[in-house]
Tab-separated table of C-alpha atoms in Angstrom:
chain	number	residue	atom	x	y	z
A	1	MET	CA	-145.997	164.945	157.119
A	2	SER	CA	-148.070	161.634	158.714
A	3	TYR	CA	-146.856	159.077	160.870
A	4	PRO	CA	-148.313	155.430	160.445
A	5	ASP	CA	-149.381	154.231	164.369
A	6	GLN	CA	-147.751	152.416	166.431
A	7	ALA	CA	-149.425	148.600	166.221
A	8	PRO	CA	-148.778	146.478	168.906
A	9	SER	CA	-145.911	143.650	168.871
A	10	ARG	CA	-147.811	141.021	170.079
A	11	ARG	CA	-150.651	139.242	169.852
A	12	PRO	CA	-153.781	141.595	171.727
A	13	ALA	CA	-155.667	138.616	173.562
A	14	ALA	CA	-158.326	140.021	172.713
A	15	VAL	CA	-157.762	138.167	169.213
A	16	GLY	CA	-156.974	135.182	171.177
A	17	LEU	CA	-159.474	134.715	173.131
A	18	ALA	CA	-162.422	135.470	169.751
A	19	ALA	CA	-159.856	132.363	168.247
A	20	ALA	CA	-160.722	130.198	170.970
A	21	VAL	CA	-164.274	131.215	171.353
A	22	LEU	CA	-163.997	130.121	168.078
A	23	VAL	CA	-162.300	126.734	168.382
A	24	LEU	CA	-164.543	126.162	171.254
A	25	MET	CA	-167.598	126.445	169.191
A	26	ALA	CA	-166.180	124.064	166.225
A	27	VAL	CA	-165.588	121.959	169.368
A	28	GLY	CA	-169.081	122.030	170.185
A	29	ALA	CA	-169.890	121.548	166.162
A	30	LEU	CA	-168.795	118.271	166.501
A	31	ALA	CA	-169.997	117.170	169.313
A	32	TYR	CA	-173.985	118.108	168.070
A	33	ALA	CA	-173.176	115.936	164.105
A	34	VAL	CA	-171.771	113.267	166.456
A	35	ALA	CA	-174.848	113.489	169.383
A	36	GLY	CA	-177.429	113.504	166.208
A	37	LEU	CA	-175.893	110.376	164.241
A	38	VAL	CA	-175.770	108.494	167.525
A	39	ALA	CA	-179.266	109.547	168.740
A	40	LEU	CA	-180.444	108.276	164.982
A	41	GLY	CA	-181.069	104.852	166.285
A	42	GLY	CA	-183.200	104.971	169.134
A	43	THR	CA	-185.229	106.843	167.535
A	44	VAL	CA	-185.922	104.900	164.193
A	45	ASP	CA	-186.761	102.310	166.911
A	46	ARG	CA	-188.789	104.149	169.105
A	47	PHE	CA	-191.037	106.313	166.081
A	48	ARG	CA	-191.568	102.782	164.453
A	49	ALA	CA	-192.661	101.508	167.628
A	50	ALA	CA	-194.697	103.824	168.641
A	51	ALA	CA	-196.325	104.270	164.523
A	52	ALA	CA	-196.800	100.252	164.219
A	53	GLY	CA	-200.152	101.294	166.913
A	54	THR	CA	-201.312	104.288	163.940
A	55	THR	CA	-203.873	103.678	160.682
A	56	ALA	CA	-200.345	105.256	158.270
A	57	GLY	CA	-199.322	101.765	156.101
A	58	SER	CA	-195.341	101.168	156.835
A	59	GLY	CA	-194.639	102.420	153.402
A	60	GLU	CA	-195.410	106.198	154.962
A	61	ALA	CA	-192.878	105.781	158.265
A	62	ASP	CA	-190.107	104.184	156.946
A	63	GLY	CA	-189.960	106.898	154.004
A	64	LEU	CA	-189.641	109.103	157.001
A	65	VAL	CA	-187.310	107.088	158.380
A	66	THR	CA	-185.728	107.613	155.199
A	67	LEU	CA	-186.043	111.704	155.620
A	68	LEU	CA	-184.548	111.867	158.692
A	69	ARG	CA	-182.051	109.456	158.348
A	70	LEU	CA	-180.866	112.377	155.345
A	71	ALA	CA	-181.968	115.037	157.208
A	72	VAL	CA	-179.357	114.105	159.953
A	73	VAL	CA	-175.647	112.697	158.008
A	74	LEU	CA	-176.268	115.877	155.877
A	75	SER	CA	-177.356	118.463	159.397
A	76	ALA	CA	-173.645	116.184	160.412
A	77	VAL	CA	-171.819	116.990	156.891
A	78	LEU	CA	-172.611	120.396	157.194
A	79	THR	CA	-172.057	120.624	160.810
A	80	VAL	CA	-168.803	119.675	160.707
A	81	LEU	CA	-167.722	121.646	157.203
A	82	VAL	CA	-168.705	124.469	159.767
A	83	GLY	CA	-166.408	123.020	162.613
A	84	VAL	CA	-163.580	123.089	159.955
A	85	VAL	CA	-163.918	126.481	158.881
A	86	LEU	CA	-164.298	127.767	161.871
A	87	VAL	CA	-161.239	126.575	163.841
A	88	GLY	CA	-159.107	128.189	159.752
A	89	LEU	CA	-160.629	131.164	161.355
A	90	ALA	CA	-159.264	131.091	163.550
A	91	SER	CA	-156.175	130.684	162.786
A	92	GLY	CA	-156.019	133.261	161.048
A	93	LEU	CA	-157.272	135.391	163.968
A	94	PHE	CA	-153.902	133.910	165.906
A	95	ALA	CA	-151.698	134.978	162.523
A	96	GLY	CA	-152.986	138.033	162.475
A	97	ARG	CA	-153.671	138.061	159.071
A	98	PRO	CA	-156.709	140.778	157.972
A	99	GLY	CA	-158.647	138.973	155.651
A	100	ALA	CA	-159.508	136.342	157.883
A	101	ARG	CA	-161.207	138.420	161.141
A	102	MET	CA	-163.363	139.887	157.582
A	103	ALA	CA	-164.345	136.277	156.814
A	104	THR	CA	-164.866	135.943	160.682
A	105	TRP	CA	-167.505	139.152	160.749
A	106	VAL	CA	-169.111	137.339	157.550
A	107	VAL	CA	-169.352	134.150	159.096
A	108	CYS	CA	-170.362	135.819	162.395
A	109	GLY	CA	-173.648	137.498	160.924
A	110	LEU	CA	-174.409	134.185	158.691
A	111	GLY	CA	-173.983	132.900	161.802
A	112	LEU	CA	-176.522	134.882	163.830
A	113	ALA	CA	-178.503	135.051	161.664
A	114	VAL	CA	-178.943	130.712	161.812
A	115	GLY	CA	-178.694	130.483	164.860
A	116	CYS	CA	-181.369	132.681	165.865
A	117	CYS	CA	-183.814	130.630	163.065
A	118	GLY	CA	-183.099	127.778	165.069
A	119	LEU	CA	-184.318	129.561	168.183
A	120	ALA	CA	-187.896	130.652	166.347
A	121	VAL	CA	-188.040	127.116	165.184
A	122	LEU	CA	-187.364	125.307	168.360
A	123	VAL	CA	-190.635	127.392	169.894
A	124	GLY	CA	-193.012	127.857	167.241
A	125	GLN	CA	-193.028	123.319	167.145
A	126	ARG	CA	-193.739	123.844	170.816
A	127	ALA	CA	-195.825	126.794	170.867
A	128	VAL	CA	-197.685	125.566	167.674
A	129	PRO	CA	-198.308	122.499	167.096
A	130	LEU	CA	-198.698	120.647	163.487
A	131	ARG	CA	-202.047	121.107	162.168
A	132	LEU	CA	-202.978	119.560	158.410
A	133	SER	CA	-206.711	118.557	157.091
A	134	GLY	CA	-207.343	115.692	154.892
A	135	SER	CA	-207.708	112.382	156.056
A	136	ASP	CA	-203.524	111.737	154.192
A	137	GLN	CA	-202.692	115.262	155.903
A	138	ALA	CA	-203.929	114.208	159.074
A	139	THR	CA	-202.050	110.460	159.032
A	140	THR	CA	-198.674	112.712	157.826
A	141	ALA	CA	-199.263	115.175	160.708
A	142	GLU	CA	-200.119	112.119	163.510
A	143	LEU	CA	-196.102	110.386	162.032
A	144	LEU	CA	-194.712	113.428	162.520
A	145	GLY	CA	-196.246	114.619	166.546
A	146	LEU	CA	-194.994	110.452	167.152
A	147	LEU	CA	-190.796	110.906	165.786
A	148	ASP	CA	-191.455	114.947	167.156
A	149	ASN	CA	-191.948	112.934	170.462
A	150	ALA	CA	-189.036	109.829	169.778
A	151	TYR	CA	-186.548	112.061	170.073
A	152	PRO	CA	-184.894	111.728	174.107
A	153	SER	CA	-186.407	114.087	175.875
A	154	TRP	CA	-182.701	115.791	176.209
A	155	TRP	CA	-182.503	116.623	172.512
A	156	ILE	CA	-184.471	119.114	172.447
A	157	PRO	CA	-183.310	121.044	175.940
A	158	VAL	CA	-179.762	120.227	174.018
A	159	ASN	CA	-180.722	121.650	170.857
A	160	ALA	CA	-181.831	125.517	172.024
A	161	ALA	CA	-178.868	125.594	174.519
A	162	LEU	CA	-176.667	124.940	172.143
A	163	SER	CA	-178.514	128.207	169.638
A	164	VAL	CA	-178.107	129.768	172.318
A	165	GLY	CA	-174.340	129.490	173.131
A	166	GLN	CA	-174.444	129.631	168.748
A	167	VAL	CA	-175.482	133.815	168.904
A	168	LEU	CA	-173.834	134.494	171.643
A	169	GLY	CA	-170.758	133.128	170.793
A	170	TYR	CA	-171.125	135.381	167.906
A	171	LEU	CA	-171.610	138.260	169.412
A	172	VAL	CA	-168.657	137.516	171.402
A	173	VAL	CA	-166.190	137.049	168.135
A	174	THR	CA	-167.879	140.125	167.073
A	175	ALA	CA	-167.384	142.411	169.623
A	176	LEU	CA	-164.177	141.554	170.629
A	177	LEU	CA	-162.858	141.403	167.129
A	178	ALA	CA	-164.391	145.191	166.868
A	179	LEU	CA	-162.441	146.129	169.542
A	180	PRO	CA	-159.050	148.663	169.259
A	181	ALA	CA	-155.986	146.551	170.070
A	182	ALA	CA	-157.909	144.211	167.568
A	183	ASN	CA	-157.324	147.082	165.035
A	184	ALA	CA	-154.121	147.770	165.711
A	185	TRP	CA	-152.998	143.962	165.246
A	186	PHE	CA	-154.454	143.210	162.458
A	187	ARG	CA	-153.365	146.680	160.595
A	188	ARG	CA	-149.168	146.267	161.511
A	189	GLY	CA	-148.764	144.139	158.158
A	190	ARG	CA	-150.187	147.623	156.123
A	191	PRO	CA	-147.455	149.434	154.666
A	192	ALA	CA	-146.677	152.800	155.681
A	193	PRO	CA	-148.767	156.088	154.158
A	194	ILE	CA	-147.143	158.269	151.131
A	195	PRO	CA	-145.950	160.840	153.004
A	196	THR	CA	-148.522	164.229	152.363
A	197	GLY	CA	-145.549	167.432	153.682
A	198	PRO	CA	-143.672	168.751	150.740
A	199	PRO	CA	-140.115	166.615	150.040
A	200	PRO	CA	-136.795	167.975	152.170
A	201	ALA	CA	-134.812	170.718	150.721
A	202	VAL	CA	-131.230	169.164	148.989
A	203	PRO	CA	-128.655	171.136	150.624
A	204	PRO	CA	-126.595	172.128	147.197
A	205	TYR	CA	-123.447	170.302	146.536
A	206	PRO	CA	-119.999	173.380	146.601
A	207	ILE	CA	-118.713	174.430	143.373
A	208	ARG	CA	-115.299	172.895	142.990
């Protein structure tokens, strides 16, 4: 007859730490969204001032500003939603729900992919400047270069640090939830396996 493994009655430190890392990452996501919205106004002002000294028309600059504002707002909304998801996953981990651990692994995989892509984009922007042929495309490339320079000096380092922190955070959470103590904690609610041995012998009733 097989017996279930003994499950811990208290939450392992690895699970609590994984949930805490998720909450910390959610706070970082909220701070990033707020920082992006705060920096938007100054970035637009600096870009407009720089674009006034080029051959680009006001309509081209206004179009790029509209796209910038739309991108920043959508990025902020998406970042806040990700933070809400991370907090929900952390709550599920604290409660010991096996589904929360599986969902966390899925989110960690997606987060790793997004973080690596973000780092690649940042490195590519700095290593390979944008070059377009043609007068109209050259003007667009010039405006994009001015827009890149219009961001605050701390914007690129903060983005790089957040991307690296995101990758490391998801790796830490994935590793913590794969530890044996975490396995036992999330397995504790499963029903006991059905005995595989022969049924116990029942003594006959005495004949009266």
